[in-house]
Short mmCIF file of C-alpha atoms in Angstrom, two decimals:
data_model
loop_
_atom_site.label_atom_id
_atom_site.label_comp_id
_atom_site.label_asym_id
_atom_site.label_seq_id
_atom_site.Cartn_x
_atom_site.Cartn_y
_atom_site.Cartn_z
CA MET R 1 73.49 107.86 42.82
CA ILE R 2 73.14 104.09 43.06
CA PRO R 3 76.28 102.31 41.71
CA ILE R 4 76.04 100.31 38.48
CA LEU R 5 77.90 97.07 37.69
CA PHE R 6 79.56 96.56 34.28
CA GLU R 7 81.49 93.78 32.55
CA SER R 8 85.29 93.92 32.88
CA THR R 9 85.69 94.75 29.18
CA ALA R 10 83.30 97.73 29.14
CA LYS R 11 84.63 100.92 27.54
CA THR R 12 81.52 103.12 27.73
CA PHE R 13 79.27 103.57 30.74
CA ASP R 14 76.08 105.25 29.53
CA THR R 15 73.84 102.16 30.02
CA PHE R 16 72.74 100.12 33.03
CA GLY R 17 75.42 97.49 32.27
CA ILE R 18 74.91 94.21 34.10
CA GLY R 19 72.57 95.98 36.49
CA VAL R 20 72.05 98.61 39.16
CA LEU R 21 73.42 97.65 42.59
CA ARG R 22 70.26 98.76 44.40
CA ASP R 23 70.97 96.70 47.52
CA THR R 24 74.23 98.54 48.22
CA THR R 25 74.36 99.62 51.88
CA SER R 26 77.41 101.90 51.60
CA CYS R 27 79.57 103.29 48.80
CA GLU R 28 82.39 105.73 49.53
CA ILE R 29 84.93 107.12 47.07
CA THR R 30 88.22 108.59 48.28
CA GLU R 31 90.35 110.79 46.05
CA GLU R 32 93.59 112.58 46.93
CA ARG R 33 95.38 115.31 44.99
CA ASN R 34 97.76 113.44 42.62
CA GLY R 35 97.23 110.34 44.71
CA GLN R 36 94.77 107.66 45.79
CA TYR R 37 91.48 107.21 43.91
CA GLU R 38 89.50 104.28 45.28
CA LEU R 39 85.97 103.04 45.88
CA VAL R 40 84.80 100.91 48.83
CA LEU R 41 81.34 99.37 48.55
CA LYS R 42 79.36 97.20 50.98
CA TYR R 43 76.79 94.78 49.61
CA PRO R 44 74.59 92.06 51.22
CA ILE R 45 74.98 88.43 50.19
CA ASN R 46 71.22 88.24 49.65
CA GLY R 47 71.33 91.19 47.25
CA LEU R 48 69.93 90.68 43.77
CA LEU R 49 73.31 91.02 42.00
CA TYR R 50 75.54 89.41 44.63
CA ASP R 51 76.54 86.50 42.36
CA TYR R 52 77.55 88.95 39.60
CA ILE R 53 80.07 90.91 41.67
CA LYS R 54 83.42 89.52 40.48
CA LYS R 55 87.02 90.73 40.53
CA GLU R 56 87.99 92.69 37.38
CA ARG R 57 84.42 93.80 36.78
CA ILE R 58 83.69 97.54 36.88
CA ILE R 59 81.55 99.60 39.25
CA VAL R 60 80.41 102.98 37.96
CA ALA R 61 79.61 105.60 40.60
CA LYS R 62 79.46 109.36 41.26
CA PRO R 63 82.82 110.41 42.83
CA ASN R 64 82.11 114.01 43.86
CA ASP R 65 79.68 116.92 43.51
CA LEU R 66 80.79 117.99 40.03
CA ALA R 67 82.34 115.10 38.09
CA ARG R 68 80.48 112.76 35.78
CA ASN R 69 80.16 109.10 36.79
CA GLN R 70 83.49 107.28 37.00
CA ALA R 71 84.54 103.65 36.49
CA PHE R 72 86.29 101.65 39.21
CA ARG R 73 87.74 98.18 38.63
CA ILE R 74 87.19 95.61 41.38
CA TYR R 75 90.42 94.11 42.77
CA LYS R 76 89.33 92.69 46.13
CA ILE R 77 86.16 91.18 47.61
CA SER R 78 86.13 90.32 51.32
CA ILE R 79 84.54 87.26 52.86
CA PRO R 80 81.03 88.04 54.21
CA ILE R 81 80.81 89.47 57.74
CA ASN R 82 77.28 89.55 59.16
CA GLY R 83 76.00 88.88 55.66
CA ILE R 84 77.82 91.85 54.10
CA ILE R 85 80.80 91.83 51.72
CA THR R 86 83.25 94.71 51.25
CA VAL R 87 84.26 95.40 47.65
CA ASN R 88 87.43 97.39 46.91
CA ALA R 89 87.95 98.94 43.49
CA THR R 90 90.47 101.40 42.04
CA HIS R 91 89.75 104.02 39.40
CA ILE R 92 89.97 102.68 35.86
CA SER R 93 93.12 104.81 35.34
CA TYR R 94 94.95 102.31 37.56
CA ASP R 95 94.85 99.95 34.56
CA LEU R 96 97.91 101.96 33.48
CA VAL R 97 99.86 100.41 36.38
CA THR R 98 99.88 97.13 34.47
CA ILE R 99 100.46 98.58 30.99
CA GLY R 100 104.17 98.99 30.28
CA VAL R 101 106.52 100.70 27.86
CA THR R 102 110.01 99.73 26.76
CA PRO R 103 112.94 102.18 26.99
CA PHE R 104 112.66 105.37 24.92
CA SER R 105 114.09 108.88 24.96
CA LEU R 106 112.62 112.26 24.00
CA ALA R 107 114.81 115.40 23.90
CA ASN R 108 113.41 118.86 24.71
CA THR R 109 109.86 117.74 23.98
CA SER R 110 106.66 119.57 24.94
CA ILE R 111 104.62 118.12 27.78
CA SER R 112 101.64 117.43 25.49
CA GLN R 113 103.81 115.42 23.11
CA CYS R 114 105.46 113.59 26.02
CA GLY R 115 102.08 112.45 27.30
CA GLU R 116 100.75 111.47 23.91
CA ILE R 117 103.91 109.59 22.87
CA LEU R 118 104.02 107.79 26.23
CA LEU R 119 100.53 106.39 25.62
CA GLN R 120 101.42 105.49 22.02
CA LYS R 121 104.40 103.42 23.19
CA ALA R 122 102.27 101.08 25.32
CA VAL R 123 103.13 97.41 24.70
CA ILE R 124 99.44 96.39 24.65
CA PRO R 125 96.32 98.21 23.29
CA HIS R 126 94.36 100.56 25.57
CA SER R 127 91.72 103.29 25.40
CA PHE R 128 93.45 106.14 27.27
CA THR R 129 93.99 109.67 25.94
CA TYR R 130 96.04 112.56 27.35
CA GLN R 131 95.54 116.35 27.45
CA THR R 132 97.22 119.26 29.23
CA ASP R 133 96.97 123.04 29.39
CA MET R 134 100.71 123.44 30.00
CA SER R 135 103.30 124.25 27.33
CA LYS R 136 106.61 123.47 29.05
CA SER R 137 109.29 121.27 27.45
CA ALA R 138 111.87 118.87 28.88
CA ASP R 139 113.83 115.69 28.22
CA PHE R 140 111.62 112.68 28.95
CA GLY R 141 111.86 108.91 28.71
CA ALA R 142 112.66 105.62 30.40
CA THR R 143 115.93 103.69 30.65
CA ILE R 144 114.26 100.40 31.63
CA PRO R 145 110.80 98.88 30.99
CA VAL R 146 108.32 100.63 33.27
CA SER R 147 104.56 101.12 33.70
CA ILE R 148 102.77 104.07 32.12
CA ARG R 149 101.19 105.07 35.44
CA SER R 150 104.66 105.32 37.00
CA LEU R 151 105.82 107.63 34.21
CA MET R 152 102.68 109.74 34.62
CA GLY R 153 103.44 110.43 38.26
CA GLY R 154 104.97 108.92 41.37
CA SER R 155 108.53 108.37 40.16
CA LYS R 156 111.58 110.52 39.44
CA GLY R 157 111.52 111.79 35.87
CA SER R 158 107.75 111.30 35.52
CA LEU R 159 105.48 113.88 33.87
CA LEU R 160 104.40 115.07 37.31
CA ASP R 161 108.00 115.26 38.53
CA LEU R 162 109.18 117.20 35.46
CA PHE R 163 106.24 119.51 34.86
CA GLY R 164 104.21 119.62 38.08
CA GLY R 165 100.50 120.33 37.95
CA GLU R 166 97.45 118.42 39.12
CA PHE R 167 95.96 115.31 37.50
CA GLU R 168 92.28 114.79 36.78
CA TRP R 169 91.28 111.24 35.87
CA ASP R 170 88.05 111.17 33.85
CA ASN R 171 87.52 107.49 33.04
CA PHE R 172 89.85 106.89 30.06
CA LYS R 173 90.71 110.60 29.68
CA ILE R 174 93.79 111.94 31.47
CA TYR R 175 94.10 115.68 32.14
CA GLN R 176 97.26 117.21 33.60
CA HIS R 177 96.23 120.70 34.66
CA SER R 178 98.59 123.49 35.68
CA ALA R 179 95.96 124.06 38.41
CA ARG R 180 92.93 121.79 38.55
CA GLY R 181 90.65 123.52 41.03
CA LEU R 182 88.83 126.84 41.36
CA ASP R 183 87.73 129.19 44.11
CA ARG R 184 83.95 128.83 43.71
CA GLY R 185 83.21 131.03 46.72
CA VAL R 186 82.22 128.06 48.88
CA VAL R 187 82.14 128.79 52.62
CA ILE R 188 81.96 126.03 55.23
CA GLU R 189 80.98 127.72 58.48
CA TYR R 190 80.10 126.80 62.06
CA GLY R 191 76.40 127.42 62.63
CA LYS R 192 75.65 127.23 58.91
CA ASN R 193 76.65 123.96 57.24
CA LEU R 194 79.68 122.67 59.20
CA THR R 195 79.01 119.33 60.95
CA LYS R 196 82.53 118.19 61.84
CA PHE R 197 85.81 120.04 62.36
CA GLU R 198 89.29 118.66 63.12
CA HIS R 199 92.54 120.64 63.04
CA SER R 200 95.97 119.01 63.06
CA SER R 201 99.50 120.32 62.82
CA ASP R 202 102.93 118.78 63.42
CA ILE R 203 106.60 119.66 62.99
CA THR R 204 107.80 116.41 61.41
CA ASP R 205 108.76 118.17 58.18
CA VAL R 206 109.91 121.45 59.74
CA TYR R 207 113.67 122.22 59.79
CA THR R 208 116.10 125.00 60.71
CA HIS R 209 118.96 124.20 58.31
CA VAL R 210 119.74 122.39 55.04
CA LEU R 211 122.96 120.42 54.53
CA PRO R 212 123.48 120.29 50.75
CA TYR R 213 125.97 118.03 49.00
CA GLY R 214 126.80 116.71 45.55
CA ILE R 215 128.78 113.72 44.30
CA VAL R 216 131.41 114.11 41.57
CA GLU R 217 132.55 110.96 39.73
CA ASP R 218 135.94 110.84 37.99
CA ASP R 219 135.39 109.78 34.37
CA GLU R 220 138.63 107.78 34.25
CA THR R 221 138.87 106.10 37.64
CA GLY R 222 135.21 106.10 38.65
CA GLU R 223 136.24 107.44 42.04
CA GLU R 224 133.56 109.53 43.76
CA THR R 225 134.16 112.79 45.64
CA VAL R 226 131.56 114.39 47.88
CA VAL R 227 131.29 118.18 47.56
CA THR R 228 129.94 120.11 50.56
CA LEU R 229 130.00 123.75 51.63
CA PRO R 230 132.69 125.27 53.87
CA GLU R 231 129.91 126.48 56.19
CA GLU R 232 128.37 122.98 55.95
CA VAL R 233 124.75 124.09 56.40
CA LEU R 234 122.50 126.90 55.12
CA PRO R 235 119.97 128.42 57.54
CA ILE R 236 116.24 128.43 56.84
CA SER R 237 114.80 131.85 57.57
CA ASN R 238 111.56 132.34 59.49
CA THR R 239 111.71 128.89 61.05
CA MET R 240 109.24 128.27 63.85
CA LEU R 241 111.60 125.91 65.73
CA GLU R 242 113.78 126.79 68.70
CA ASN R 243 115.91 123.64 68.49
CA GLY R 244 118.08 122.84 65.48
CA LYS R 245 116.98 120.31 62.85
CA VAL R 246 119.03 119.65 59.70
CA TYR R 247 117.57 118.49 56.39
CA ILE R 248 120.21 116.57 54.39
CA LYS R 249 119.74 116.98 50.64
CA ASP R 250 121.64 115.38 47.73
CA PHE R 251 121.79 117.88 44.83
CA THR R 252 123.75 115.66 42.42
CA ASP R 253 120.78 115.14 40.09
CA GLU R 254 120.14 118.91 39.98
CA PHE R 255 123.29 119.33 37.87
CA GLY R 256 123.24 118.70 34.13
CA LYS R 257 125.83 116.57 32.34
CA GLU R 258 127.89 119.61 31.39
CA GLU R 259 127.62 121.35 34.78
CA ARG R 260 130.46 121.14 37.29
CA ILE R 261 129.55 120.59 40.93
CA THR R 262 131.45 123.38 42.69
CA GLU R 263 130.92 124.94 46.10
CA TYR R 264 129.54 128.11 44.48
CA ALA R 265 127.15 126.21 42.17
CA LEU R 266 126.02 123.96 45.02
CA ARG R 267 125.29 126.95 47.27
CA THR R 268 123.33 128.67 44.49
CA LYS R 269 121.16 125.64 43.75
CA ALA R 270 120.61 125.00 47.45
CA ASN R 271 119.46 128.57 48.10
CA ILE R 272 117.04 128.42 45.17
CA TRP R 273 115.71 125.09 46.44
CA ILE R 274 115.22 126.49 49.96
CA ARG R 275 113.21 129.43 48.57
CA ASN R 276 110.92 127.01 46.74
CA HIS R 277 110.51 124.60 49.67
CA PRO R 278 109.24 126.31 52.85
CA LEU R 279 110.69 123.88 55.37
CA GLY R 280 110.62 126.40 58.21
CA VAL R 281 106.88 126.24 58.91
CA ASP R 282 104.39 123.44 59.37
CA SER R 283 101.48 122.81 57.03
CA PRO R 284 98.26 122.62 59.07
CA THR R 285 95.48 120.30 57.92
CA ILE R 286 91.78 120.83 58.53
CA THR R 287 89.29 117.99 58.13
CA VAL R 288 85.63 118.98 57.81
CA SER R 289 82.26 117.45 57.09
CA PHE R 290 79.38 119.62 55.95
CA GLU R 291 75.79 119.45 54.78
CA PRO R 292 75.15 120.28 51.10
CA LEU R 293 72.63 123.08 51.62
CA TRP R 294 71.88 123.29 47.90
CA LYS R 295 69.97 119.99 48.24
CA GLN R 296 67.51 121.54 50.71
CA ALA R 297 64.48 123.40 49.31
CA GLU R 298 64.94 126.51 51.44
CA TYR R 299 68.57 126.86 50.26
CA SER R 300 68.06 125.81 46.63
CA ALA R 301 69.59 129.07 45.38
CA ILE R 302 72.91 128.22 47.05
CA HIS R 303 75.21 126.42 44.63
CA GLU R 304 78.05 125.58 46.98
CA ARG R 305 79.47 122.56 45.22
CA LEU R 306 83.06 121.45 45.63
CA THR R 307 85.55 119.15 44.01
CA LEU R 308 89.16 118.15 44.60
CA CYS R 309 91.77 120.94 44.37
CA ASP R 310 89.16 123.70 44.81
CA THR R 311 89.86 126.49 47.30
CA VAL R 312 87.35 126.71 50.16
CA THR R 313 86.83 129.14 53.05
CA ILE R 314 86.58 127.56 56.51
CA LYS R 315 85.05 129.59 59.37
CA HIS R 316 84.72 128.59 63.03
CA GLN R 317 84.17 131.68 65.19
CA ILE R 318 84.41 129.87 68.54
CA LEU R 319 87.85 128.48 67.68
CA GLY R 320 88.93 131.71 65.98
CA VAL R 321 89.48 130.06 62.60
CA GLN R 322 88.90 131.80 59.27
CA VAL R 323 91.15 130.53 56.48
CA LYS R 324 91.17 129.70 52.79
CA MET R 325 92.63 126.29 52.01
CA LYS R 326 92.96 123.94 49.02
CA VAL R 327 90.97 120.71 49.05
CA ILE R 328 93.61 117.96 48.94
CA LYS R 329 91.45 114.93 49.79
CA THR R 330 87.76 114.08 49.51
CA VAL R 331 85.68 111.19 50.83
CA TYR R 332 82.31 111.13 49.05
CA SER R 333 79.25 109.06 49.84
CA CYS R 334 77.91 108.01 46.47
CA LEU R 335 74.52 106.98 47.89
CA ASP R 336 73.97 110.20 49.88
CA GLU R 337 75.75 112.38 47.29
CA LYS R 338 77.65 114.34 49.92
CA TYR R 339 81.16 114.55 51.38
#
């Protein structure tokens, strides 16, 4: 797809806007699971629409194999190098970074209501809507003025922090899925469609023990007491390390207002936390590039299309690799329509 330029105030993107950026030489969109969503476009200064590319204006482009076209707001334009400018734009959902709410509090409220009320409390008008397939409830709110995007995810007490899940940003529609992706049966294999393969693994976040503690504050004097365990640390089973590494964890916020921080309670919460956080093994990452065979006539019956959070099978017989892994980051060439 060739990117299309729109005015900064556009709310719908089913026209040709200001115009089609036909002279674009490169357009890549990077999206990470619950993280970065950004477009980088290169355009010549002698291009037909060069004078129309301005900060705040919107570029609409195809972000992956399966999603509809998405809007990205320009925030940076580089000076020309060899007659080419680089344009940086973030997904339109980043507008929520600069839309705030004042303090509010919701008690034992469903996640769908939390999301909807959060958007309703915006201090300026906007066009965003919220949906989720989850039905959990929790206390939710803000004690100081804060941005909506921060309360969606990325901060303690946010919707993502409280309820988990995976976000999908569809222009002005926000979806918080319990699980966003699917296993579509896609196989990326050496000798078939694999064009690049990199495997990395490190032990930075691998540990052998956890040192839990909690802080008790005296209501009258305000004096703080640190509660630790008599054994000091709890071992992590099945660790891959031979040398000791201790992860120090403050559990104070894991206790409710009416809960006492005792050695027994601290040990219980720490053991539950260890079970839910596999710190004893590393998390390998595989980076691949592959050819979309479905675009070739002789493979037209193959519908191996992927999107973020899908599960994919990676095979490389020479290296002895055959694993299923979740897609956690994509870099998509809008012009070539391939990862």
